[in-house]
PDB file of C-alpha atoms in Angstrom:
ATOM      1  CA  MET K 239     -19.116 -10.511 -10.700  1.00  0.00           C
ATOM      2  CA  ILE K 240     -17.973 -10.327  -7.112  1.00  0.00           C
ATOM      3  CA  ASP K 241     -19.617  -8.452  -4.141  1.00  0.00           C
ATOM      4  CA  ILE K 242     -17.613  -6.184  -2.200  1.00  0.00           C
ATOM      5  CA  ILE K 243     -18.147  -4.533   1.346  1.00  0.00           C
ATOM      6  CA  MET K 244     -16.475  -1.120   1.605  1.00  0.00           C
ATOM      7  CA  HIS K 245     -15.168  -0.820   5.023  1.00  0.00           C
ATOM      8  CA  GLY K 246     -14.532   2.971   5.261  1.00  0.00           C
ATOM      9  CA  CYS K 247     -17.054   3.877   2.725  1.00  0.00           C
ATOM     10  CA  ASN K 248     -17.724   7.350   3.348  1.00  0.00           C
ATOM     11  CA  GLY K 249     -14.150   8.492   3.602  1.00  0.00           C
ATOM     12  CA  HIS K 250     -12.469  10.117   0.451  1.00  0.00           C
ATOM     13  CA  MET K 251     -10.927   6.709  -0.667  1.00  0.00           C
ATOM     14  CA  GLY K 252     -14.382   4.682   0.198  1.00  0.00           C
ATOM     15  CA  GLN K 253     -16.039   7.389  -2.083  1.00  0.00           C
ATOM     16  CA  VAL K 254     -13.473   6.873  -4.913  1.00  0.00           C
ATOM     17  CA  ILE K 255     -13.715   3.139  -4.867  1.00  0.00           C
ATOM     18  CA  SER K 256     -17.495   3.485  -4.996  1.00  0.00           C
ATOM     19  CA  GLY K 257     -17.172   5.366  -8.137  1.00  0.00           C
ATOM     20  CA  LEU K 258     -14.895   3.128  -9.929  1.00  0.00           C
ATOM     21  CA  VAL K 259     -16.884  -0.112  -9.074  1.00  0.00           C
ATOM     22  CA  ARG K 260     -20.138   1.795 -10.087  1.00  0.00           C
ATOM     23  CA  GLU K 261     -18.360   1.600 -13.433  1.00  0.00           C
ATOM     24  CA  ASP K 262     -16.952  -1.647 -13.312  1.00  0.00           C
ATOM     25  CA  ALA K 263     -19.108  -4.368 -15.114  1.00  0.00           C
ATOM     26  CA  ASN K 264     -17.481  -7.342 -12.885  1.00  0.00           C
ATOM     27  CA  ALA K 265     -17.910  -5.747  -9.436  1.00  0.00           C
ATOM     28  CA  GLN K 266     -20.332  -4.306  -7.119  1.00  0.00           C
ATOM     29  CA  ILE K 267     -20.545  -2.937  -3.744  1.00  0.00           C
ATOM     30  CA  VAL K 268     -23.204  -4.747  -1.837  1.00  0.00           C
ATOM     31  CA  ALA K 269     -22.898  -3.035   1.773  1.00  0.00           C
ATOM     32  CA  GLY K 270     -20.516  -0.192   3.273  1.00  0.00           C
ATOM     33  CA  ILE K 271     -19.413   0.237   6.763  1.00  0.00           C
ATOM     34  CA  ASP K 272     -18.695   3.739   8.335  1.00  0.00           C
ATOM     35  CA  MET K 273     -19.526   5.258  11.642  1.00  0.00           C
ATOM     36  CA  ALA K 274     -21.080   8.221   9.666  1.00  0.00           C
ATOM     37  CA  ASP K 275     -24.228   7.527   7.192  1.00  0.00           C
ATOM     38  CA  ASN K 276     -24.351  10.938   5.809  1.00  0.00           C
ATOM     39  CA  ARG K 277     -24.769  10.387   2.070  1.00  0.00           C
ATOM     40  CA  ASP K 278     -26.703   7.980  -0.339  1.00  0.00           C
ATOM     41  CA  ASN K 279     -24.206   5.734  -1.736  1.00  0.00           C
ATOM     42  CA  GLY K 280     -26.808   3.151  -3.306  1.00  0.00           C
ATOM     43  CA  TYR K 281     -26.046   0.759  -0.894  1.00  0.00           C
ATOM     44  CA  PRO K 282     -26.667  -0.092   2.738  1.00  0.00           C
ATOM     45  CA  VAL K 283     -24.578   1.576   5.379  1.00  0.00           C
ATOM     46  CA  PHE K 284     -23.774  -0.335   8.790  1.00  0.00           C
ATOM     47  CA  GLN K 285     -21.581   1.081  11.641  1.00  0.00           C
ATOM     48  CA  SER K 286     -19.806  -1.978  12.100  1.00  0.00           C
ATOM     49  CA  LEU K 287     -19.304  -5.393  10.162  1.00  0.00           C
ATOM     50  CA  ASP K 288     -20.664  -7.110  13.046  1.00  0.00           C
ATOM     51  CA  GLN K 289     -23.946  -5.206  12.268  1.00  0.00           C
ATOM     52  CA  CYS K 290     -23.757  -5.934   8.567  1.00  0.00           C
ATOM     53  CA  ASP K 291     -26.287  -9.094   7.611  1.00  0.00           C
ATOM     54  CA  VAL K 292     -25.542  -8.754   3.720  1.00  0.00           C
ATOM     55  CA  THR K 293     -23.228 -11.251   2.347  1.00  0.00           C
ATOM     56  CA  ALA K 294     -20.518 -10.712  -0.053  1.00  0.00           C
ATOM     57  CA  ASP K 295     -17.003 -12.303  -1.360  1.00  0.00           C
ATOM     58  CA  VAL K 296     -14.606  -9.683   0.011  1.00  0.00           C
ATOM     59  CA  VAL K 297     -14.154  -6.739   1.990  1.00  0.00           C
ATOM     60  CA  ILE K 298     -11.923  -3.732   0.861  1.00  0.00           C
ATOM     61  CA  ASP K 299     -10.697  -1.520   4.195  1.00  0.00           C
ATOM     62  CA  PHE K 300      -9.622   1.982   3.714  1.00  0.00           C
ATOM     63  CA  SER K 301     -10.391   3.623   7.158  1.00  0.00           C
ATOM     64  CA  SER K 302      -8.635   3.829  10.291  1.00  0.00           C
ATOM     65  CA  TYR K 303      -6.058   1.801  12.366  1.00  0.00           C
ATOM     66  CA  LYS K 304      -8.183   2.326  15.267  1.00  0.00           C
ATOM     67  CA  ALA K 305     -11.038   0.108  13.503  1.00  0.00           C
ATOM     68  CA  THR K 306      -8.327  -2.440  12.287  1.00  0.00           C
ATOM     69  CA  ASP K 307      -8.862  -4.913  15.397  1.00  0.00           C
ATOM     70  CA  GLY K 308     -12.711  -5.159  15.197  1.00  0.00           C
ATOM     71  CA  LEU K 309     -12.471  -5.530  11.604  1.00  0.00           C
ATOM     72  CA  LEU K 310     -10.249  -8.641  11.641  1.00  0.00           C
ATOM     73  CA  GLU K 311     -12.050 -10.301  14.270  1.00  0.00           C
ATOM     74  CA  ALA K 312     -15.123  -9.635  12.126  1.00  0.00           C
ATOM     75  CA  CYS K 313     -13.790 -10.837   8.928  1.00  0.00           C
ATOM     76  CA  VAL K 314     -12.581 -14.173  10.513  1.00  0.00           C
ATOM     77  CA  ALA K 315     -15.859 -14.949  12.281  1.00  0.00           C
ATOM     78  CA  LYS K 316     -17.682 -13.925   8.869  1.00  0.00           C
ATOM     79  CA  LYS K 317     -14.803 -15.829   6.766  1.00  0.00           C
ATOM     80  CA  LEU K 318     -14.359 -12.909   4.703  1.00  0.00           C
ATOM     81  CA  PRO K 319     -11.225 -12.513   2.556  1.00  0.00           C
ATOM     82  CA  LEU K 320      -9.655  -8.993   3.305  1.00  0.00           C
ATOM     83  CA  VAL K 321      -7.977  -6.048   1.317  1.00  0.00           C
ATOM     84  CA  LEU K 322      -6.311  -3.997   4.025  1.00  0.00           C
ATOM     85  CA  CYS K 323      -5.408  -0.742   2.443  1.00  0.00           C
ATOM     86  CA  THR K 324      -5.037   1.091   5.726  1.00  0.00           C
ATOM     87  CA  THR K 325      -1.904   2.433   6.951  1.00  0.00           C
ATOM     88  CA  GLY K 326      -0.244   3.181  10.395  1.00  0.00           C
ATOM     89  CA  LEU K 327      -0.630   0.018  12.088  1.00  0.00           C
ATOM     90  CA  THR K 328       1.087  -0.934  14.821  1.00  0.00           C
ATOM     91  CA  GLU K 329       3.293  -3.466  15.400  1.00  0.00           C
ATOM     92  CA  GLU K 330       0.959  -5.614  17.615  1.00  0.00           C
ATOM     93  CA  GLN K 331      -1.812  -5.049  14.788  1.00  0.00           C
ATOM     94  CA  LEU K 332       0.635  -6.476  12.254  1.00  0.00           C
ATOM     95  CA  VAL K 333       0.755  -9.740  14.484  1.00  0.00           C
ATOM     96  CA  LYS K 334      -2.804  -9.723  14.704  1.00  0.00           C
ATOM     97  CA  VAL K 335      -2.972  -9.628  10.546  1.00  0.00           C
ATOM     98  CA  LYS K 336      -0.477 -12.393  10.323  1.00  0.00           C
ATOM     99  CA  GLU K 337      -2.443 -14.469  12.660  1.00  0.00           C
ATOM    100  CA  ALA K 338      -5.737 -13.907  11.203  1.00  0.00           C
ATOM    101  CA  SER K 339      -4.338 -14.721   7.842  1.00  0.00           C
ATOM    102  CA  LYS K 340      -4.088 -18.234   8.887  1.00  0.00           C
ATOM    103  CA  GLN K 341      -7.756 -18.513   8.870  1.00  0.00           C
ATOM    104  CA  ILE K 342      -8.891 -16.143   6.096  1.00  0.00           C
ATOM    105  CA  PRO K 343      -6.933 -14.619   3.019  1.00  0.00           C
ATOM    106  CA  ILE K 344      -5.673 -11.080   3.442  1.00  0.00           C
ATOM    107  CA  LEU K 345      -4.119  -8.723   0.746  1.00  0.00           C
ATOM    108  CA  ARG K 346      -1.682  -5.895   2.478  1.00  0.00           C
ATOM    109  CA  SER K 347       0.546  -3.743   0.815  1.00  0.00           C
ATOM    110  CA  ALA K 348       2.405  -0.432   1.126  1.00  0.00           C
ATOM    111  CA  ASN K 349       1.115   0.967  -1.811  1.00  0.00           C
ATOM    112  CA  MET K 350      -2.366  -0.173  -3.864  1.00  0.00           C
ATOM    113  CA  SER K 351      -1.015   1.267  -7.296  1.00  0.00           C
ATOM    114  CA  LEU K 352      -0.277  -1.068  -9.728  1.00  0.00           C
ATOM    115  CA  GLY K 353       2.459   1.307 -11.235  1.00  0.00           C
ATOM    116  CA  ILE K 354       4.431   1.359  -7.755  1.00  0.00           C
ATOM    117  CA  ASN K 355       4.301  -2.237  -7.494  1.00  0.00           C
ATOM    118  CA  THR K 356       5.609  -2.688 -10.950  1.00  0.00           C
ATOM    119  CA  LEU K 357       8.342  -0.325 -10.085  1.00  0.00           C
ATOM    120  CA  LEU K 358       9.234  -2.451  -7.224  1.00  0.00           C
ATOM    121  CA  ARG K 359      10.346  -5.034  -9.101  1.00  0.00           C
ATOM    122  CA  LEU K 360      12.016  -2.926 -11.803  1.00  0.00           C
ATOM    123  CA  VAL K 361      14.510  -1.190  -9.440  1.00  0.00           C
ATOM    124  CA  GLN K 362      15.617  -4.700  -8.081  1.00  0.00           C
ATOM    125  CA  GLU K 363      16.555  -5.648 -11.303  1.00  0.00           C
ATOM    126  CA  ALA K 364      18.396  -2.211 -11.879  1.00  0.00           C
ATOM    127  CA  ALA K 365      20.043  -2.490  -8.284  1.00  0.00           C
ATOM    128  CA  LYS K 366      21.641  -5.825  -9.157  1.00  0.00           C
ATOM    129  CA  VAL K 367      23.480  -4.269 -12.160  1.00  0.00           C
ATOM    130  CA  LEU K 368      24.280  -0.738 -11.321  1.00  0.00           C
ATOM    131  CA  SER K 369      25.019  -0.897  -7.616  1.00  0.00           C
ATOM    132  CA  GLU K 370      27.994  -3.514  -8.918  1.00  0.00           C
ATOM    133  CA  ALA K 371      29.205  -0.740 -11.095  1.00  0.00           C
ATOM    134  CA  GLY K 372      29.550   1.673  -8.218  1.00  0.00           C
ATOM    135  CA  PHE K 373      26.008   3.400  -8.356  1.00  0.00           C
ATOM    136  CA  ASP K 374      24.785   4.994  -5.279  1.00  0.00           C
ATOM    137  CA  MET K 375      21.105   4.588  -4.757  1.00  0.00           C
ATOM    138  CA  GLU K 376      18.811   7.515  -3.114  1.00  0.00           C
ATOM    139  CA  ILE K 377      15.121   7.516  -2.924  1.00  0.00           C
ATOM    140  CA  VAL K 378      13.087  11.139  -2.966  1.00  0.00           C
ATOM    141  CA  GLU K 379       9.367  10.943  -1.756  1.00  0.00           C
ATOM    142  CA  LYS K 380       6.958  13.993  -2.019  1.00  0.00           C
ATOM    143  CA  HIS K 381       3.469  14.036  -0.302  1.00  0.00           C
ATOM    144  CA  HIS K 382       0.678  16.434   0.415  1.00  0.00           C
ATOM    145  CA  LYS K 383       1.459  18.892   3.660  1.00  0.00           C
ATOM    146  CA  LEU K 384      -1.447  16.885   5.803  1.00  0.00           C
ATOM    147  CA  LYS K 385       0.509  13.559   5.511  1.00  0.00           C
ATOM    148  CA  CYS K 386       1.830  13.091   9.157  1.00  0.00           C
ATOM    149  CA  ASP K 387       4.167   9.899   8.738  1.00  0.00           C
ATOM    150  CA  ALA K 388       7.471  10.386   6.861  1.00  0.00           C
ATOM    151  CA  PRO K 389       9.159   8.743   4.968  1.00  0.00           C
ATOM    152  CA  SER K 390       6.353   7.352   3.319  1.00  0.00           C
ATOM    153  CA  GLY K 391       5.508   3.579   3.559  1.00  0.00           C
ATOM    154  CA  THR K 392       5.983   3.444  -0.265  1.00  0.00           C
ATOM    155  CA  ALA K 393       9.575   4.763   0.434  1.00  0.00           C
ATOM    156  CA  LEU K 394      10.494   2.195   2.914  1.00  0.00           C
ATOM    157  CA  ALA K 395       9.241  -0.546   0.580  1.00  0.00           C
ATOM    158  CA  LEU K 396      11.349   0.735  -2.378  1.00  0.00           C
ATOM    159  CA  ALA K 397      14.252   0.677   0.135  1.00  0.00           C
ATOM    160  CA  ASP K 398      13.364  -2.741   0.948  1.00  0.00           C
ATOM    161  CA  SER K 399      13.167  -3.709  -2.526  1.00  0.00           C
ATOM    162  CA  LEU K 400      16.570  -2.519  -3.268  1.00  0.00           C
ATOM    163  CA  ASN K 401      17.954  -3.803  -0.175  1.00  0.00           C
ATOM    164  CA  GLU K 402      16.685  -7.393  -0.928  1.00  0.00           C
ATOM    165  CA  ALA K 403      18.249  -7.492  -4.297  1.00  0.00           C
ATOM    166  CA  MET K 404      21.755  -6.423  -2.418  1.00  0.00           C
ATOM    167  CA  ASN K 405      21.138  -9.679   0.161  1.00  0.00           C
ATOM    168  CA  GLY K 406      20.216  -7.109   3.140  1.00  0.00           C
ATOM    169  CA  GLU K 407      23.725  -5.679   3.204  1.00  0.00           C
ATOM    170  CA  TYR K 408      22.500  -2.042   2.748  1.00  0.00           C
ATOM    171  CA  HIS K 409      21.313   0.395   5.729  1.00  0.00           C
ATOM    172  CA  TYR K 410      18.989   3.379   5.404  1.00  0.00           C
ATOM    173  CA  VAL K 411      19.875   7.027   6.251  1.00  0.00           C
ATOM    174  CA  PHE K 412      16.936   9.348   7.096  1.00  0.00           C
ATOM    175  CA  ASP K 413      19.047  12.385   8.190  1.00  0.00           C
ATOM    176  CA  ARG K 414      22.542  13.654   6.949  1.00  0.00           C
ATOM    177  CA  SER K 415      22.197  16.939   8.937  1.00  0.00           C
ATOM    178  CA  GLU K 416      24.451  15.856  11.981  1.00  0.00           C
ATOM    179  CA  ARG K 417      26.756  13.959   9.666  1.00  0.00           C
ATOM    180  CA  HIS K 418      30.204  15.602   8.760  1.00  0.00           C
ATOM    181  CA  ALA K 419      31.595  12.559   6.297  1.00  0.00           C
ATOM    182  CA  ALA K 420      31.565  10.976   3.005  1.00  0.00           C
ATOM    183  CA  ARG K 421      28.540   8.887   1.880  1.00  0.00           C
ATOM    184  CA  ASP K 422      28.899   5.323   2.660  1.00  0.00           C
ATOM    185  CA  SER K 423      28.897   3.025  -0.438  1.00  0.00           C
ATOM    186  CA  LYS K 424      26.238   0.516   1.465  1.00  0.00           C
ATOM    187  CA  GLU K 425      23.549   3.382   2.321  1.00  0.00           C
ATOM    188  CA  ILE K 426      20.188   3.902   0.784  1.00  0.00           C
ATOM    189  CA  GLY K 427      19.341   7.543   1.547  1.00  0.00           C
ATOM    190  CA  ILE K 428      15.478   8.386   1.830  1.00  0.00           C
ATOM    191  CA  SER K 429      14.445  11.841   1.748  1.00  0.00           C
ATOM    192  CA  ALA K 430      10.855  13.178   2.412  1.00  0.00           C
ATOM    193  CA  VAL K 431       9.074  16.436   1.149  1.00  0.00           C
ATOM    194  CA  ARG K 432       5.852  17.694   2.368  1.00  0.00           C
ATOM    195  CA  GLY K 433       3.751  20.509   0.785  1.00  0.00           C
ATOM    196  CA  GLY K 434       0.731  21.532  -0.927  1.00  0.00           C
ATOM    197  CA  THR K 435      -1.560  18.744  -2.376  1.00  0.00           C
ATOM    198  CA  ILE K 436       1.192  16.427  -3.670  1.00  0.00           C
ATOM    199  CA  VAL K 437      -0.660  12.849  -4.109  1.00  0.00           C
ATOM    200  CA  GLY K 438       2.400  11.206  -4.304  1.00  0.00           C
ATOM    201  CA  ASP K 439       5.926  11.199  -5.963  1.00  0.00           C
ATOM    202  CA  HIS K 440       8.671   8.930  -5.934  1.00  0.00           C
ATOM    203  CA  ASP K 441      11.982   8.790  -7.451  1.00  0.00           C
ATOM    204  CA  VAL K 442      14.520   6.103  -7.107  1.00  0.00           C
ATOM    205  CA  ILE K 443      17.858   7.493  -8.012  1.00  0.00           C
ATOM    206  CA  PHE K 444      21.012   5.720  -9.261  1.00  0.00           C
ATOM    207  CA  ALA K 445      23.964   8.208  -9.286  1.00  0.00           C
ATOM    208  CA  GLY K 446      27.103   6.556 -10.948  1.00  0.00           C
ATOM    209  CA  PRO K 447      30.483   8.175 -12.253  1.00  0.00           C
ATOM    210  CA  ASP K 448      29.355  10.734 -14.630  1.00  0.00           C
ATOM    211  CA  GLU K 449      25.472   9.621 -15.119  1.00  0.00           C
ATOM    212  CA  VAL K 450      22.404   9.229 -13.423  1.00  0.00           C
ATOM    213  CA  ILE K 451      19.302   7.057 -13.940  1.00  0.00           C
ATOM    214  CA  THR K 452      16.130   7.794 -12.492  1.00  0.00           C
ATOM    215  CA  PHE K 453      13.169   5.787 -11.842  1.00  0.00           C
ATOM    216  CA  SER K 454       9.988   7.824 -11.139  1.00  0.00           C
ATOM    217  CA  HIS K 455       6.518   7.634 -10.280  1.00  0.00           C
ATOM    218  CA  ARG K 456       3.934  10.184 -10.070  1.00  0.00           C
ATOM    219  CA  ALA K 457       0.429   9.844  -9.066  1.00  0.00           C
ATOM    220  CA  TYR K 458      -2.189  12.524 -10.131  1.00  0.00           C
ATOM    221  CA  SER K 459      -4.881  11.130  -7.787  1.00  0.00           C
ATOM    222  CA  LYS K 460      -5.867   8.903  -5.539  1.00  0.00           C
ATOM    223  CA  GLY K 461      -7.463   6.943  -8.101  1.00  0.00           C
ATOM    224  CA  VAL K 462      -4.730   4.732  -8.862  1.00  0.00           C
ATOM    225  CA  PHE K 463      -4.823   3.640  -5.249  1.00  0.00           C
ATOM    226  CA  GLY K 464      -8.739   2.481  -5.660  1.00  0.00           C
ATOM    227  CA  LYS K 465      -8.222   0.952  -8.918  1.00  0.00           C
ATOM    228  CA  GLY K 466      -5.231  -1.346  -7.172  1.00  0.00           C
ATOM    229  CA  ALA K 467      -7.829  -2.017  -4.416  1.00  0.00           C
ATOM    230  CA  VAL K 468     -10.576  -3.251  -6.759  1.00  0.00           C
ATOM    231  CA  GLU K 469      -7.953  -5.416  -8.859  1.00  0.00           C
ATOM    232  CA  ALA K 470      -6.933  -6.835  -5.499  1.00  0.00           C
ATOM    233  CA  ALA K 471     -10.695  -7.625  -4.128  1.00  0.00           C
ATOM    234  CA  LYS K 472     -10.908  -9.427  -7.701  1.00  0.00           C
ATOM    235  CA  PHE K 473      -7.885 -11.367  -7.031  1.00  0.00           C
ATOM    236  CA  LEU K 474      -8.549 -12.365  -3.338  1.00  0.00           C
ATOM    237  CA  ALA K 475     -12.031 -13.576  -3.706  1.00  0.00           C
ATOM    238  CA  GLY K 476     -11.993 -17.269  -3.315  1.00  0.00           C
ATOM    239  CA  LYS K 477      -8.484 -17.738  -2.352  1.00  0.00           C
ATOM    240  CA  GLU K 478      -6.945 -19.844   0.369  1.00  0.00           C
ATOM    241  CA  PRO K 479      -6.159 -18.504   3.847  1.00  0.00           C
ATOM    242  CA  GLY K 480      -2.734 -16.559   3.895  1.00  0.00           C
ATOM    243  CA  MET K 481      -0.897 -13.468   3.354  1.00  0.00           C
ATOM    244  CA  TYR K 482      -0.837 -11.897  -0.172  1.00  0.00           C
ATOM    245  CA  ASP K 483       0.269  -8.467  -1.775  1.00  0.00           C
ATOM    246  CA  MET K 484       0.162  -6.517  -5.016  1.00  0.00           C
ATOM    247  CA  GLN K 485       2.857  -8.758  -6.329  1.00  0.00           C
ATOM    248  CA  ASN K 486       0.558 -11.460  -6.270  1.00  0.00           C
ATOM    249  CA  VAL K 487      -2.027  -9.474  -8.060  1.00  0.00           C
ATOM    250  CA  ILE K 488       0.640  -8.449 -10.904  1.00  0.00           C
ATOM    251  CA  ALA K 489       1.804 -12.161 -11.264  1.00  0.00           C
ATOM    252  CA  ALA K 490      -1.634 -13.302 -11.986  1.00  0.00           C
ATOM    253  CA  LYS K 491      -2.182 -10.730 -14.881  1.00  0.00           C
TER     254      LYS K 491
END
């Protein structure tokens, strides 16, 4: 049984994870952190981790990048492992995350879904075979209309995974509207769609001579990200300081 502090407990993902953990015999949330204490979660809620006097094994964070600096400082002070799920961190904050990982274990991933992180490995193997056979590589991602950033962090992670398989020889193209030339064989095109309530769709397309192979992932609810975060927390509890990601979680299964 691991004891979890849920940072951002009254946000949407905080509530998703709270619900998942209630059904998990191997984990429990012992405290929550949120500026708003407007519901009964079944555990005490504090406005900051500094104020929290409840002991725990790990912190899961789904909040805002604005709270990340204080969260890192508090986790280091309390020697608490951190599953960092908040996106949109600045370059300066990413440096702080790396520095903090020298003192505590931190797991950070562009996408917490176990399916997406398995896909990252599969497309690498496909790229090694298909790109050599003349296949072009494209990524199309779709998200709900309220998502502000484009392309998604997951789309970029997929592109990075493809490029890593090709020894970093490829470059990324996000907009072809001003181009009037044939496609470069060393490019990875990334397209973003925003609309409706799409949770998250990602297609990695290998388009070759007379055939197309597509690897697809569809998230039908945000529960897939919550499940991944809980699995990450179970993995991270008790680990040595350092940077971890969901690939470590998958490898440990």
